C-alpha atoms as a PDB file:
ATOM      1  CA  UNK A   1       3.079  21.284 -10.011  1.00  0.00           C
ATOM      2  CA  UNK A   2       6.245  19.573 -11.215  1.00  0.00           C
ATOM      3  CA  UNK A   3       8.904  18.961  -8.589  1.00  0.00           C
ATOM      4  CA  UNK A   4      12.525  18.129  -8.676  1.00  0.00           C
ATOM      5  CA  UNK A   5      12.799  14.328  -8.478  1.00  0.00           C
ATOM      6  CA  UNK A   6      13.790  13.128  -4.897  1.00  0.00           C
ATOM      7  CA  UNK A   7      15.266   9.729  -4.031  1.00  0.00           C
ATOM      8  CA  UNK A   8      13.257   6.986  -2.355  1.00  0.00           C
ATOM      9  CA  UNK A   9      14.469   6.588   1.205  1.00  0.00           C
ATOM     10  CA  UNK A  10      12.110   4.302   3.068  1.00  0.00           C
ATOM     11  CA  UNK A  11      12.274   4.357   6.865  1.00  0.00           C
ATOM     12  CA  UNK A  12      14.227   3.528   9.046  1.00  0.00           C
ATOM     13  CA  UNK A  13      16.733   6.384   8.105  1.00  0.00           C
ATOM     14  CA  UNK A  14      16.919   8.683  11.097  1.00  0.00           C
ATOM     15  CA  UNK A  15      20.402  10.099  11.825  1.00  0.00           C
ATOM     16  CA  UNK A  16      20.244   9.505  15.511  1.00  0.00           C
ATOM     17  CA  UNK A  17      19.400   5.915  14.883  1.00  0.00           C
ATOM     18  CA  UNK A  18      22.514   5.529  12.735  1.00  0.00           C
ATOM     19  CA  UNK A  19      24.584   7.178  15.405  1.00  0.00           C
ATOM     20  CA  UNK A  20      23.231   4.836  18.023  1.00  0.00           C
ATOM     21  CA  UNK A  21      23.891   1.779  15.945  1.00  0.00           C
ATOM     22  CA  UNK A  22      27.602   2.836  15.070  1.00  0.00           C
ATOM     23  CA  UNK A  23      28.300   3.652  18.783  1.00  0.00           C
ATOM     24  CA  UNK A  24      26.889   0.294  19.875  1.00  0.00           C
ATOM     25  CA  UNK A  25      29.047  -1.496  17.354  1.00  0.00           C
ATOM     26  CA  UNK A  26      32.060   0.247  18.706  1.00  0.00           C
ATOM     27  CA  UNK A  27      31.196  -0.418  22.261  1.00  0.00           C
ATOM     28  CA  UNK A  28      30.361  -3.983  21.608  1.00  0.00           C
ATOM     29  CA  UNK A  29      33.517  -4.718  19.618  1.00  0.00           C
ATOM     30  CA  UNK A  30      35.692  -3.255  22.458  1.00  0.00           C
ATOM     31  CA  UNK A  31      33.885  -4.862  25.302  1.00  0.00           C
ATOM     32  CA  UNK A  32      32.939  -8.228  23.717  1.00  0.00           C
ATOM     33  CA  UNK A  33      29.321  -7.826  25.076  1.00  0.00           C
ATOM     34  CA  UNK A  34      27.463  -9.384  22.242  1.00  0.00           C
ATOM     35  CA  UNK A  35      25.803 -11.918  24.636  1.00  0.00           C
ATOM     36  CA  UNK A  36      24.704  -9.286  27.086  1.00  0.00           C
ATOM     37  CA  UNK A  37      23.376  -7.169  24.209  1.00  0.00           C
ATOM     38  CA  UNK A  38      21.400 -10.151  22.794  1.00  0.00           C
ATOM     39  CA  UNK A  39      19.988 -10.861  26.174  1.00  0.00           C
ATOM     40  CA  UNK A  40      18.860  -7.382  26.781  1.00  0.00           C
ATOM     41  CA  UNK A  41      17.265  -7.400  23.201  1.00  0.00           C
ATOM     42  CA  UNK A  42      15.371 -10.555  24.054  1.00  0.00           C
ATOM     43  CA  UNK A  43      14.035  -9.092  27.313  1.00  0.00           C
ATOM     44  CA  UNK A  44      12.999  -5.850  25.553  1.00  0.00           C
ATOM     45  CA  UNK A  45      11.190  -7.773  22.672  1.00  0.00           C
ATOM     46  CA  UNK A  46       9.274  -9.791  25.140  1.00  0.00           C
ATOM     47  CA  UNK A  47       8.113  -6.760  26.666  1.00  0.00           C
ATOM     48  CA  UNK A  48       7.167  -4.981  23.470  1.00  0.00           C
ATOM     49  CA  UNK A  49       5.242  -8.007  22.333  1.00  0.00           C
ATOM     50  CA  UNK A  50       3.305  -8.279  25.471  1.00  0.00           C
ATOM     51  CA  UNK A  51       2.497  -4.526  25.324  1.00  0.00           C
ATOM     52  CA  UNK A  52       1.366  -4.734  21.685  1.00  0.00           C
ATOM     53  CA  UNK A  53      -0.353  -8.153  21.136  1.00  0.00           C
ATOM     54  CA  UNK A  54      -2.171  -9.138  18.025  1.00  0.00           C
ATOM     55  CA  UNK A  55      -5.314  -7.028  17.438  1.00  0.00           C
ATOM     56  CA  UNK A  56      -6.973  -9.297  14.727  1.00  0.00           C
ATOM     57  CA  UNK A  57      -6.818 -13.037  13.717  1.00  0.00           C
ATOM     58  CA  UNK A  58      -3.867 -15.097  13.097  1.00  0.00           C
ATOM     59  CA  UNK A  59      -4.529 -17.038   9.921  1.00  0.00           C
ATOM     60  CA  UNK A  60      -2.699 -20.237   9.146  1.00  0.00           C
ATOM     61  CA  UNK A  61      -0.932 -20.603   5.812  1.00  0.00           C
ATOM     62  CA  UNK A  62       1.948 -22.813   4.777  1.00  0.00           C
ATOM     63  CA  UNK A  63       2.733 -23.592   8.377  1.00  0.00           C
ATOM     64  CA  UNK A  64       3.055 -19.839   9.175  1.00  0.00           C
ATOM     65  CA  UNK A  65       0.643 -17.090  10.402  1.00  0.00           C
ATOM     66  CA  UNK A  66      -0.653 -14.020   8.709  1.00  0.00           C
ATOM     67  CA  UNK A  67      -2.218 -11.262  11.005  1.00  0.00           C
ATOM     68  CA  UNK A  68      -5.573  -9.973   9.730  1.00  0.00           C
ATOM     69  CA  UNK A  69      -7.859  -7.515  11.313  1.00  0.00           C
ATOM     70  CA  UNK A  70     -11.514  -7.501  10.122  1.00  0.00           C
ATOM     71  CA  UNK A  71     -13.727  -4.453  10.921  1.00  0.00           C
ATOM     72  CA  UNK A  72     -16.699  -2.528   9.603  1.00  0.00           C
ATOM     73  CA  UNK A  73     -19.530  -4.089   7.900  1.00  0.00           C
ATOM     74  CA  UNK A  74     -20.397  -7.853   7.992  1.00  0.00           C
ATOM     75  CA  UNK A  75     -19.251 -10.004   4.958  1.00  0.00           C
ATOM     76  CA  UNK A  76     -21.469  -9.657   2.082  1.00  0.00           C
ATOM     77  CA  UNK A  77     -23.227  -6.369   3.183  1.00  0.00           C
ATOM     78  CA  UNK A  78     -20.532  -4.003   1.772  1.00  0.00           C
ATOM     79  CA  UNK A  79     -17.542  -4.121  -0.603  1.00  0.00           C
ATOM     80  CA  UNK A  80     -14.159  -5.347   0.753  1.00  0.00           C
ATOM     81  CA  UNK A  81     -11.269  -2.943   1.179  1.00  0.00           C
ATOM     82  CA  UNK A  82      -7.818  -4.346   1.894  1.00  0.00           C
ATOM     83  CA  UNK A  83      -5.223  -2.059   3.787  1.00  0.00           C
ATOM     84  CA  UNK A  84      -1.455  -2.767   3.139  1.00  0.00           C
ATOM     85  CA  UNK A  85       0.979  -0.942   5.410  1.00  0.00           C
ATOM     86  CA  UNK A  86       4.535   0.413   4.448  1.00  0.00           C
ATOM     87  CA  UNK A  87       8.020  -0.337   5.418  1.00  0.00           C
ATOM     88  CA  UNK A  88       8.894  -1.554   8.874  1.00  0.00           C
ATOM     89  CA  UNK A  89       5.180  -0.878   9.892  1.00  0.00           C
ATOM     90  CA  UNK A  90       2.164  -2.956  10.821  1.00  0.00           C
ATOM     91  CA  UNK A  91      -1.546  -2.718  10.432  1.00  0.00           C
ATOM     92  CA  UNK A  92      -1.864  -0.563  13.642  1.00  0.00           C
ATOM     93  CA  UNK A  93      -0.896   2.416  11.322  1.00  0.00           C
ATOM     94  CA  UNK A  94      -4.484   2.016   9.925  1.00  0.00           C
ATOM     95  CA  UNK A  95      -6.348   1.311  13.070  1.00  0.00           C
ATOM     96  CA  UNK A  96      -5.154   4.622  14.668  1.00  0.00           C
ATOM     97  CA  UNK A  97      -7.899   6.433  12.435  1.00  0.00           C
ATOM     98  CA  UNK A  98      -8.549   5.069   8.841  1.00  0.00           C
ATOM     99  CA  UNK A  99     -10.299   1.916   9.808  1.00  0.00           C
ATOM    100  CA  UNK A 100     -12.960   3.684  11.809  1.00  0.00           C
ATOM    101  CA  UNK A 101     -13.473   6.261   8.987  1.00  0.00           C
ATOM    102  CA  UNK A 102     -14.051   3.346   6.573  1.00  0.00           C
ATOM    103  CA  UNK A 103     -16.073   1.062   8.881  1.00  0.00           C
ATOM    104  CA  UNK A 104     -19.589   2.490   8.096  1.00  0.00           C
ATOM    105  CA  UNK A 105     -19.400   1.885   4.421  1.00  0.00           C
ATOM    106  CA  UNK A 106     -16.881  -1.050   4.031  1.00  0.00           C
ATOM    107  CA  UNK A 107     -15.984  -4.456   5.132  1.00  0.00           C
ATOM    108  CA  UNK A 108     -12.326  -3.535   6.214  1.00  0.00           C
ATOM    109  CA  UNK A 109      -9.510  -6.018   6.166  1.00  0.00           C
ATOM    110  CA  UNK A 110      -6.061  -4.562   7.467  1.00  0.00           C
ATOM    111  CA  UNK A 111      -3.063  -6.926   7.212  1.00  0.00           C
ATOM    112  CA  UNK A 112       0.433  -7.280   8.577  1.00  0.00           C
ATOM    113  CA  UNK A 113       2.816  -7.899   5.572  1.00  0.00           C
ATOM    114  CA  UNK A 114       4.962 -11.065   5.778  1.00  0.00           C
ATOM    115  CA  UNK A 115       7.795 -10.731   8.307  1.00  0.00           C
ATOM    116  CA  UNK A 116       6.249  -7.577   9.849  1.00  0.00           C
ATOM    117  CA  UNK A 117       3.881  -6.948  12.794  1.00  0.00           C
ATOM    118  CA  UNK A 118       2.521 -10.368  13.747  1.00  0.00           C
ATOM    119  CA  UNK A 119       2.829 -11.914  10.272  1.00  0.00           C
ATOM    120  CA  UNK A 120       5.510 -14.614  10.008  1.00  0.00           C
ATOM    121  CA  UNK A 121       8.296 -14.328   7.332  1.00  0.00           C
ATOM    122  CA  UNK A 122       8.671 -16.580   4.313  1.00  0.00           C
ATOM    123  CA  UNK A 123      12.349 -15.790   4.267  1.00  0.00           C
ATOM    124  CA  UNK A 124      14.107 -14.682   1.056  1.00  0.00           C
ATOM    125  CA  UNK A 125      10.811 -15.324  -1.019  1.00  0.00           C
ATOM    126  CA  UNK A 126       8.860 -12.447   0.614  1.00  0.00           C
ATOM    127  CA  UNK A 127      11.591  -9.900  -0.434  1.00  0.00           C
ATOM    128  CA  UNK A 128       9.445  -9.857  -3.779  1.00  0.00           C
ATOM    129  CA  UNK A 129       6.177  -7.780  -3.391  1.00  0.00           C
ATOM    130  CA  UNK A 130       4.620 -10.010  -5.973  1.00  0.00           C
ATOM    131  CA  UNK A 131       5.142 -13.063  -3.510  1.00  0.00           C
ATOM    132  CA  UNK A 132       3.811 -10.857  -0.649  1.00  0.00           C
ATOM    133  CA  UNK A 133       0.665 -10.127  -2.777  1.00  0.00           C
ATOM    134  CA  UNK A 134       0.217 -13.841  -3.331  1.00  0.00           C
ATOM    135  CA  UNK A 135       0.453 -14.740   0.386  1.00  0.00           C
ATOM    136  CA  UNK A 136      -1.900 -12.059   1.242  1.00  0.00           C
ATOM    137  CA  UNK A 137      -4.538 -13.001  -1.351  1.00  0.00           C
ATOM    138  CA  UNK A 138      -4.387 -16.694  -0.405  1.00  0.00           C
ATOM    139  CA  UNK A 139      -4.680 -15.791   3.369  1.00  0.00           C
ATOM    140  CA  UNK A 140      -7.515 -13.299   2.807  1.00  0.00           C
ATOM    141  CA  UNK A 141      -9.338 -15.994   0.675  1.00  0.00           C
ATOM    142  CA  UNK A 142      -9.782 -17.711   3.873  1.00  0.00           C
ATOM    143  CA  UNK A 143     -11.932 -15.036   5.312  1.00  0.00           C
ATOM    144  CA  UNK A 144     -13.805 -14.579   2.052  1.00  0.00           C
ATOM    145  CA  UNK A 145     -12.313 -11.525   0.476  1.00  0.00           C
ATOM    146  CA  UNK A 146     -13.306 -11.315  -3.081  1.00  0.00           C
ATOM    147  CA  UNK A 147     -12.621  -8.460  -5.751  1.00  0.00           C
ATOM    148  CA  UNK A 148     -11.540  -5.937  -3.054  1.00  0.00           C
ATOM    149  CA  UNK A 149     -10.401  -2.383  -3.417  1.00  0.00           C
ATOM    150  CA  UNK A 150      -6.759  -2.643  -2.448  1.00  0.00           C
ATOM    151  CA  UNK A 151      -5.124   0.239  -0.653  1.00  0.00           C
ATOM    152  CA  UNK A 152      -1.349   0.307  -0.262  1.00  0.00           C
ATOM    153  CA  UNK A 153       0.765   2.862   1.642  1.00  0.00           C
ATOM    154  CA  UNK A 154       4.395   3.379   0.718  1.00  0.00           C
ATOM    155  CA  UNK A 155       6.114   0.106   0.310  1.00  0.00           C
ATOM    156  CA  UNK A 156       2.541  -1.307   0.398  1.00  0.00           C
ATOM    157  CA  UNK A 157       1.913   0.593  -2.896  1.00  0.00           C
ATOM    158  CA  UNK A 158       4.232  -1.819  -4.585  1.00  0.00           C
ATOM    159  CA  UNK A 159       2.484  -4.785  -3.088  1.00  0.00           C
ATOM    160  CA  UNK A 160      -0.882  -3.268  -4.224  1.00  0.00           C
ATOM    161  CA  UNK A 161       0.465  -3.026  -7.695  1.00  0.00           C
ATOM    162  CA  UNK A 162       1.673  -6.504  -7.544  1.00  0.00           C
ATOM    163  CA  UNK A 163      -1.616  -7.664  -6.318  1.00  0.00           C
ATOM    164  CA  UNK A 164      -3.309  -6.202  -9.376  1.00  0.00           C
ATOM    165  CA  UNK A 165      -0.688  -7.465 -11.708  1.00  0.00           C
ATOM    166  CA  UNK A 166      -0.978 -11.019 -10.272  1.00  0.00           C
ATOM    167  CA  UNK A 167      -4.861 -11.002 -10.168  1.00  0.00           C
ATOM    168  CA  UNK A 168      -6.339  -8.231 -12.343  1.00  0.00           C
ATOM    169  CA  UNK A 169      -9.751 -10.174 -12.552  1.00  0.00           C
ATOM    170  CA  UNK A 170     -10.003 -10.270  -8.755  1.00  0.00           C
ATOM    171  CA  UNK A 171      -9.004  -6.660  -8.022  1.00  0.00           C
ATOM    172  CA  UNK A 172     -11.690  -4.120  -8.205  1.00  0.00           C
ATOM    173  CA  UNK A 173      -9.489  -0.962  -7.888  1.00  0.00           C
ATOM    174  CA  UNK A 174      -6.381   0.436  -6.266  1.00  0.00           C
ATOM    175  CA  UNK A 175      -5.700   3.356  -4.067  1.00  0.00           C
ATOM    176  CA  UNK A 176      -2.010   4.179  -3.572  1.00  0.00           C
ATOM    177  CA  UNK A 177      -0.886   6.543  -0.820  1.00  0.00           C
ATOM    178  CA  UNK A 178       2.676   7.742  -1.427  1.00  0.00           C
ATOM    179  CA  UNK A 179       3.219   4.457  -3.202  1.00  0.00           C
ATOM    180  CA  UNK A 180       6.830   3.215  -3.821  1.00  0.00           C
ATOM    181  CA  UNK A 181       6.083   1.916  -7.353  1.00  0.00           C
ATOM    182  CA  UNK A 182       9.060   2.705  -9.567  1.00  0.00           C
ATOM    183  CA  UNK A 183      12.852   2.554  -9.835  1.00  0.00           C
ATOM    184  CA  UNK A 184      14.711   5.394  -8.224  1.00  0.00           C
ATOM    185  CA  UNK A 185      18.216   6.786  -8.602  1.00  0.00           C
ATOM    186  CA  UNK A 186      20.869   6.444  -5.808  1.00  0.00           C
ATOM    187  CA  UNK A 187      20.898   4.177  -2.810  1.00  0.00           C
ATOM    188  CA  UNK A 188      19.006   3.797   0.282  1.00  0.00           C
ATOM    189  CA  UNK A 189      21.613   5.111   2.654  1.00  0.00           C
ATOM    190  CA  UNK A 190      24.013   3.637   5.349  1.00  0.00           C
ATOM    191  CA  UNK A 191      21.561   1.994   7.539  1.00  0.00           C
ATOM    192  CA  UNK A 192      20.272  -0.441   4.788  1.00  0.00           C
ATOM    193  CA  UNK A 193      23.728  -1.183   3.487  1.00  0.00           C
ATOM    194  CA  UNK A 194      24.819  -2.010   7.032  1.00  0.00           C
ATOM    195  CA  UNK A 195      22.004  -4.728   7.162  1.00  0.00           C
ATOM    196  CA  UNK A 196      23.670  -6.532   4.202  1.00  0.00           C
ATOM    197  CA  UNK A 197      27.232  -6.388   5.946  1.00  0.00           C
ATOM    198  CA  UNK A 198      28.839  -8.594   8.421  1.00  0.00           C
ATOM    199  CA  UNK A 199      27.844  -5.898  11.115  1.00  0.00           C
ATOM    200  CA  UNK A 200      24.115  -6.243  10.386  1.00  0.00           C
ATOM    201  CA  UNK A 201      23.278  -8.803  12.878  1.00  0.00           C
ATOM    202  CA  UNK A 202      25.038  -6.940  15.649  1.00  0.00           C
ATOM    203  CA  UNK A 203      23.547  -3.660  14.572  1.00  0.00           C
ATOM    204  CA  UNK A 204      20.057  -5.069  14.819  1.00  0.00           C
ATOM    205  CA  UNK A 205      20.641  -6.406  18.217  1.00  0.00           C
ATOM    206  CA  UNK A 206      22.232  -3.159  19.484  1.00  0.00           C
ATOM    207  CA  UNK A 207      19.102  -1.292  18.238  1.00  0.00           C
ATOM    208  CA  UNK A 208      16.848  -3.654  19.948  1.00  0.00           C
ATOM    209  CA  UNK A 209      18.738  -3.664  23.181  1.00  0.00           C
ATOM    210  CA  UNK A 210      19.853   0.118  23.466  1.00  0.00           C
ATOM    211  CA  UNK A 211      17.501   2.262  21.400  1.00  0.00           C
ATOM    212  CA  UNK A 212      15.732   4.770  23.714  1.00  0.00           C
ATOM    213  CA  UNK A 213      12.119   5.646  23.041  1.00  0.00           C
ATOM    214  CA  UNK A 214      13.093   9.128  21.777  1.00  0.00           C
ATOM    215  CA  UNK A 215      15.077   7.514  18.715  1.00  0.00           C
ATOM    216  CA  UNK A 216      11.974   5.537  17.577  1.00  0.00           C
ATOM    217  CA  UNK A 217       9.904   8.667  17.935  1.00  0.00           C
ATOM    218  CA  UNK A 218      12.399  10.761  15.994  1.00  0.00           C
ATOM    219  CA  UNK A 219      12.061   8.221  13.163  1.00  0.00           C
ATOM    220  CA  UNK A 220       8.247   8.558  13.176  1.00  0.00           C
ATOM    221  CA  UNK A 221       8.531  12.420  13.330  1.00  0.00           C
ATOM    222  CA  UNK A 222      10.546  12.270  10.137  1.00  0.00           C
ATOM    223  CA  UNK A 223       8.155  10.048   8.406  1.00  0.00           C
ATOM    224  CA  UNK A 224       5.240  12.431   9.123  1.00  0.00           C
ATOM    225  CA  UNK A 225       7.057  15.636   8.474  1.00  0.00           C
ATOM    226  CA  UNK A 226       6.282  18.359   7.586  1.00  0.00           C
ATOM    227  CA  UNK A 227       3.044  17.462   9.447  1.00  0.00           C
ATOM    228  CA  UNK A 228       3.319  16.689  13.271  1.00  0.00           C
ATOM    229  CA  UNK A 229       2.906  13.256  14.437  1.00  0.00           C
ATOM    230  CA  UNK A 230      -0.682  12.843  15.812  1.00  0.00           C
ATOM    231  CA  UNK A 231      -0.724  12.782  19.578  1.00  0.00           C
ATOM    232  CA  UNK A 232      -0.797   9.227  20.909  1.00  0.00           C
ATOM    233  CA  UNK A 233       0.375   7.708  17.615  1.00  0.00           C
ATOM    234  CA  UNK A 234       3.651   6.294  18.666  1.00  0.00           C
ATOM    235  CA  UNK A 235       2.030   4.387  21.702  1.00  0.00           C
ATOM    236  CA  UNK A 236      -0.799   3.009  19.397  1.00  0.00           C
ATOM    237  CA  UNK A 237       1.515   2.142  16.640  1.00  0.00           C
ATOM    238  CA  UNK A 238       3.670   0.034  18.896  1.00  0.00           C
ATOM    239  CA  UNK A 239       7.052   1.262  17.922  1.00  0.00           C
ATOM    240  CA  UNK A 240       8.761  -1.511  19.828  1.00  0.00           C
ATOM    241  CA  UNK A 241       7.417  -4.145  17.230  1.00  0.00           C
ATOM    242  CA  UNK A 242       9.557  -2.301  14.569  1.00  0.00           C
ATOM    243  CA  UNK A 243      12.701  -2.353  16.774  1.00  0.00           C
ATOM    244  CA  UNK A 244      12.688  -6.383  17.167  1.00  0.00           C
ATOM    245  CA  UNK A 245      15.596  -8.052  15.430  1.00  0.00           C
ATOM    246  CA  UNK A 246      13.535 -10.210  13.187  1.00  0.00           C
ATOM    247  CA  UNK A 247      11.324  -7.455  11.939  1.00  0.00           C
ATOM    248  CA  UNK A 248      14.346  -5.300  11.307  1.00  0.00           C
ATOM    249  CA  UNK A 249      15.982  -7.960   9.327  1.00  0.00           C
ATOM    250  CA  UNK A 250      12.891  -8.774   7.313  1.00  0.00           C
ATOM    251  CA  UNK A 251      12.253  -5.115   6.585  1.00  0.00           C
ATOM    252  CA  UNK A 252      15.728  -4.401   5.474  1.00  0.00           C
ATOM    253  CA  UNK A 253      15.801  -7.340   3.276  1.00  0.00           C
ATOM    254  CA  UNK A 254      12.630  -6.360   1.569  1.00  0.00           C
ATOM    255  CA  UNK A 255      13.502  -2.764   1.127  1.00  0.00           C
ATOM    256  CA  UNK A 256      16.932  -3.631  -0.099  1.00  0.00           C
ATOM    257  CA  UNK A 257      15.426  -5.810  -2.862  1.00  0.00           C
ATOM    258  CA  UNK A 258      12.615  -3.445  -3.792  1.00  0.00           C
ATOM    259  CA  UNK A 259      14.488  -1.597  -6.477  1.00  0.00           C
ATOM    260  CA  UNK A 260      15.118  -4.880  -8.458  1.00  0.00           C
ATOM    261  CA  UNK A 261      11.365  -5.799  -8.193  1.00  0.00           C
ATOM    262  CA  UNK A 262       9.723  -2.669  -9.139  1.00  0.00           C
ATOM    263  CA  UNK A 263      11.994  -2.564 -11.958  1.00  0.00           C
ATOM    264  CA  UNK A 264      10.820  -5.943 -13.090  1.00  0.00           C
ATOM    265  CA  UNK A 265       7.104  -4.923 -12.458  1.00  0.00           C
ATOM    266  CA  UNK A 266       7.184  -1.451 -14.177  1.00  0.00           C
ATOM    267  CA  UNK A 267       7.100  -2.670 -17.751  1.00  0.00           C
ATOM    268  CA  UNK A 268       3.732  -4.362 -17.097  1.00  0.00           C
ATOM    269  CA  UNK A 269       1.954  -1.372 -15.292  1.00  0.00           C
ATOM    270  CA  UNK A 270       0.705  -0.176 -18.602  1.00  0.00           C
ATOM    271  CA  UNK A 271      -1.234  -3.296 -19.051  1.00  0.00           C
ATOM    272  CA  UNK A 272      -3.529  -2.501 -16.173  1.00  0.00           C
ATOM    273  CA  UNK A 273      -6.949  -0.982 -16.991  1.00  0.00           C
ATOM    274  CA  UNK A 274      -8.723  -1.149 -13.395  1.00  0.00           C
ATOM    275  CA  UNK A 275      -9.212   2.190 -11.629  1.00  0.00           C
ATOM    276  CA  UNK A 276      -6.262   3.469  -9.848  1.00  0.00           C
ATOM    277  CA  UNK A 277      -6.381   6.590  -7.536  1.00  0.00           C
ATOM    278  CA  UNK A 278      -2.908   7.767  -6.358  1.00  0.00           C
ATOM    279  CA  UNK A 279      -2.662  10.313  -3.654  1.00  0.00           C
ATOM    280  CA  UNK A 280       0.934  11.916  -2.929  1.00  0.00           C
ATOM    281  CA  UNK A 281       2.224  14.639  -0.914  1.00  0.00           C
ATOM    282  CA  UNK A 282       4.092  17.365  -2.810  1.00  0.00           C
ATOM    283  CA  UNK A 283       6.589  17.737   0.185  1.00  0.00           C
ATOM    284  CA  UNK A 284       7.048  13.859   0.555  1.00  0.00           C
ATOM    285  CA  UNK A 285      10.818  13.255   1.087  1.00  0.00           C
ATOM    286  CA  UNK A 286      10.485   9.635   1.859  1.00  0.00           C
ATOM    287  CA  UNK A 287       9.040   8.407  -1.527  1.00  0.00           C
ATOM    288  CA  UNK A 288       9.374  11.173  -4.159  1.00  0.00           C
ATOM    289  CA  UNK A 289       6.270  12.352  -6.010  1.00  0.00           C
ATOM    290  CA  UNK A 290       7.955  12.532  -9.552  1.00  0.00           C
ATOM    291  CA  UNK A 291       9.687   9.317  -9.428  1.00  0.00           C
ATOM    292  CA  UNK A 292       6.859   7.320  -8.245  1.00  0.00           C
ATOM    293  CA  UNK A 293       3.162   8.628  -8.524  1.00  0.00           C
ATOM    294  CA  UNK A 294       3.814  11.149 -11.261  1.00  0.00           C
ATOM    295  CA  UNK A 295       5.622   8.632 -13.241  1.00  0.00           C
ATOM    296  CA  UNK A 296       2.833   6.072 -12.792  1.00  0.00           C
ATOM    297  CA  UNK A 297       0.220   8.617 -13.899  1.00  0.00           C
ATOM    298  CA  UNK A 298       2.141   9.235 -17.046  1.00  0.00           C
ATOM    299  CA  UNK A 299       2.442   5.610 -17.868  1.00  0.00           C
ATOM    300  CA  UNK A 300      -0.945   4.115 -16.929  1.00  0.00           C
ATOM    301  CA  UNK A 301      -4.092   5.608 -18.588  1.00  0.00           C
ATOM    302  CA  UNK A 302      -6.249   4.577 -15.574  1.00  0.00           C
ATOM    303  CA  UNK A 303      -4.502   6.438 -12.933  1.00  0.00           C
ATOM    304  CA  UNK A 304      -5.891   9.504 -11.440  1.00  0.00           C
ATOM    305  CA  UNK A 305      -3.373  11.463  -9.434  1.00  0.00           C
ATOM    306  CA  UNK A 306      -4.105  13.846  -6.577  1.00  0.00           C
ATOM    307  CA  UNK A 307      -1.133  15.884  -5.420  1.00  0.00           C
ATOM    308  CA  UNK A 308      -1.513  17.551  -1.945  1.00  0.00           C
ATOM    309  CA  UNK A 309       0.523  20.615  -1.735  1.00  0.00           C
ATOM    310  CA  UNK A 310       2.604  20.875   1.483  1.00  0.00           C
ATOM    311  CA  UNK A 311       1.819  17.338   2.453  1.00  0.00           C
ATOM    312  CA  UNK A 312       4.390  14.792   3.464  1.00  0.00           C
ATOM    313  CA  UNK A 313       4.428  10.992   3.554  1.00  0.00           C
ATOM    314  CA  UNK A 314       1.430  10.148   5.570  1.00  0.00           C
ATOM    315  CA  UNK A 315      -1.540  11.655   3.771  1.00  0.00           C
ATOM    316  CA  UNK A 316      -4.073   9.271   5.520  1.00  0.00           C
ATOM    317  CA  UNK A 317      -3.074  11.095   8.831  1.00  0.00           C
ATOM    318  CA  UNK A 318      -2.409  14.594   7.701  1.00  0.00           C
ATOM    319  CA  UNK A 319      -5.304  14.868   5.003  1.00  0.00           C
ATOM    320  CA  UNK A 320      -7.640  11.983   5.753  1.00  0.00           C
ATOM    321  CA  UNK A 321     -10.733  13.424   3.787  1.00  0.00           C
ATOM    322  CA  UNK A 322      -8.539  13.617   0.650  1.00  0.00           C
ATOM    323  CA  UNK A 323      -7.809  10.042   1.095  1.00  0.00           C
ATOM    324  CA  UNK A 324     -11.477   9.070   1.855  1.00  0.00           C
ATOM    325  CA  UNK A 325     -12.449  11.063  -1.358  1.00  0.00           C
ATOM    326  CA  UNK A 326      -9.869   9.056  -3.435  1.00  0.00           C
ATOM    327  CA  UNK A 327     -11.339   5.808  -1.983  1.00  0.00           C
ATOM    328  CA  UNK A 328     -14.844   6.826  -2.816  1.00  0.00           C
ATOM    329  CA  UNK A 329     -13.848   7.753  -6.373  1.00  0.00           C
ATOM    330  CA  UNK A 330     -12.073   4.482  -6.865  1.00  0.00           C
ATOM    331  CA  UNK A 331     -15.113   2.697  -5.630  1.00  0.00           C
ATOM    332  CA  UNK A 332     -17.458   4.551  -7.909  1.00  0.00           C
ATOM    333  CA  UNK A 333     -15.252   3.900 -10.938  1.00  0.00           C
ATOM    334  CA  UNK A 334     -15.157   0.246 -10.094  1.00  0.00           C
ATOM    335  CA  UNK A 335     -18.811   0.022  -9.793  1.00  0.00           C
ATOM    336  CA  UNK A 336     -18.608  -0.754  -6.098  1.00  0.00           C
ATOM    337  CA  UNK A 337     -20.880   2.200  -5.307  1.00  0.00           C
END
């Protein structure tokens, strides 16, 4: 099925979130309450971090830390699979369900991308998904990851592609779930433009200080649509982690730079010969099927594309068996099974 191309709009992009930020900016400007808002943001961030501590190991690299969760089979008894999350997310997206599904047959390694979750930022450098891939490869070498199958969701799809481009000999296969891999028309919307403006710092503080739980849950519901968000997902995911000022800043910087970097990466995709399984929902309004996965399948001979009719941006939650089948195909094509 061929769909009308849709623009990429990586979260956060919820209209109520934007309204809150604009109102907070107006109130802050009139009342001169920046110090109060910063103090409240700090208090809430401390609470969120206490409620959602690291669930894996904090690996040291270049004086910084990378958060890594190891699960499933012991090292050497099963192939490695690396899970890379999307924009403004963290590895808890995978521990909600997918990690347990993979655990019987895989050594599972889920990561927080640089600047997100409990992984430190490398500053401007980690705006490049190729740099992120290098950081993750070097960190995971410390836990003995070799020739893994690399799975990337959404923005993580760009990092997975970068991983393969940077180290094709050390990548068994890729699985891309609604992967953001290609240049897109248009822009990313008001929220991301605001982050690059003089108002960005205050908008992030206002969101961290004032956003009610319903705003964060509304954003997640938009990301899952048209499927419902699974019961308990918001609490498990730790939405507060995504609202922290530093994570908002890192996410916006990375997303705002993504178009430039995938434009640079795209000409090299056709050089890849490793197995690539792409899974994309036909109803995905966050990362458009035609612009990304369908284009990739038309350019790279080794891509096998599975389109899920009626599915949105979170196929590993809405259609987990389809995703598991794609992982199994990639493993068999790579000789891991």
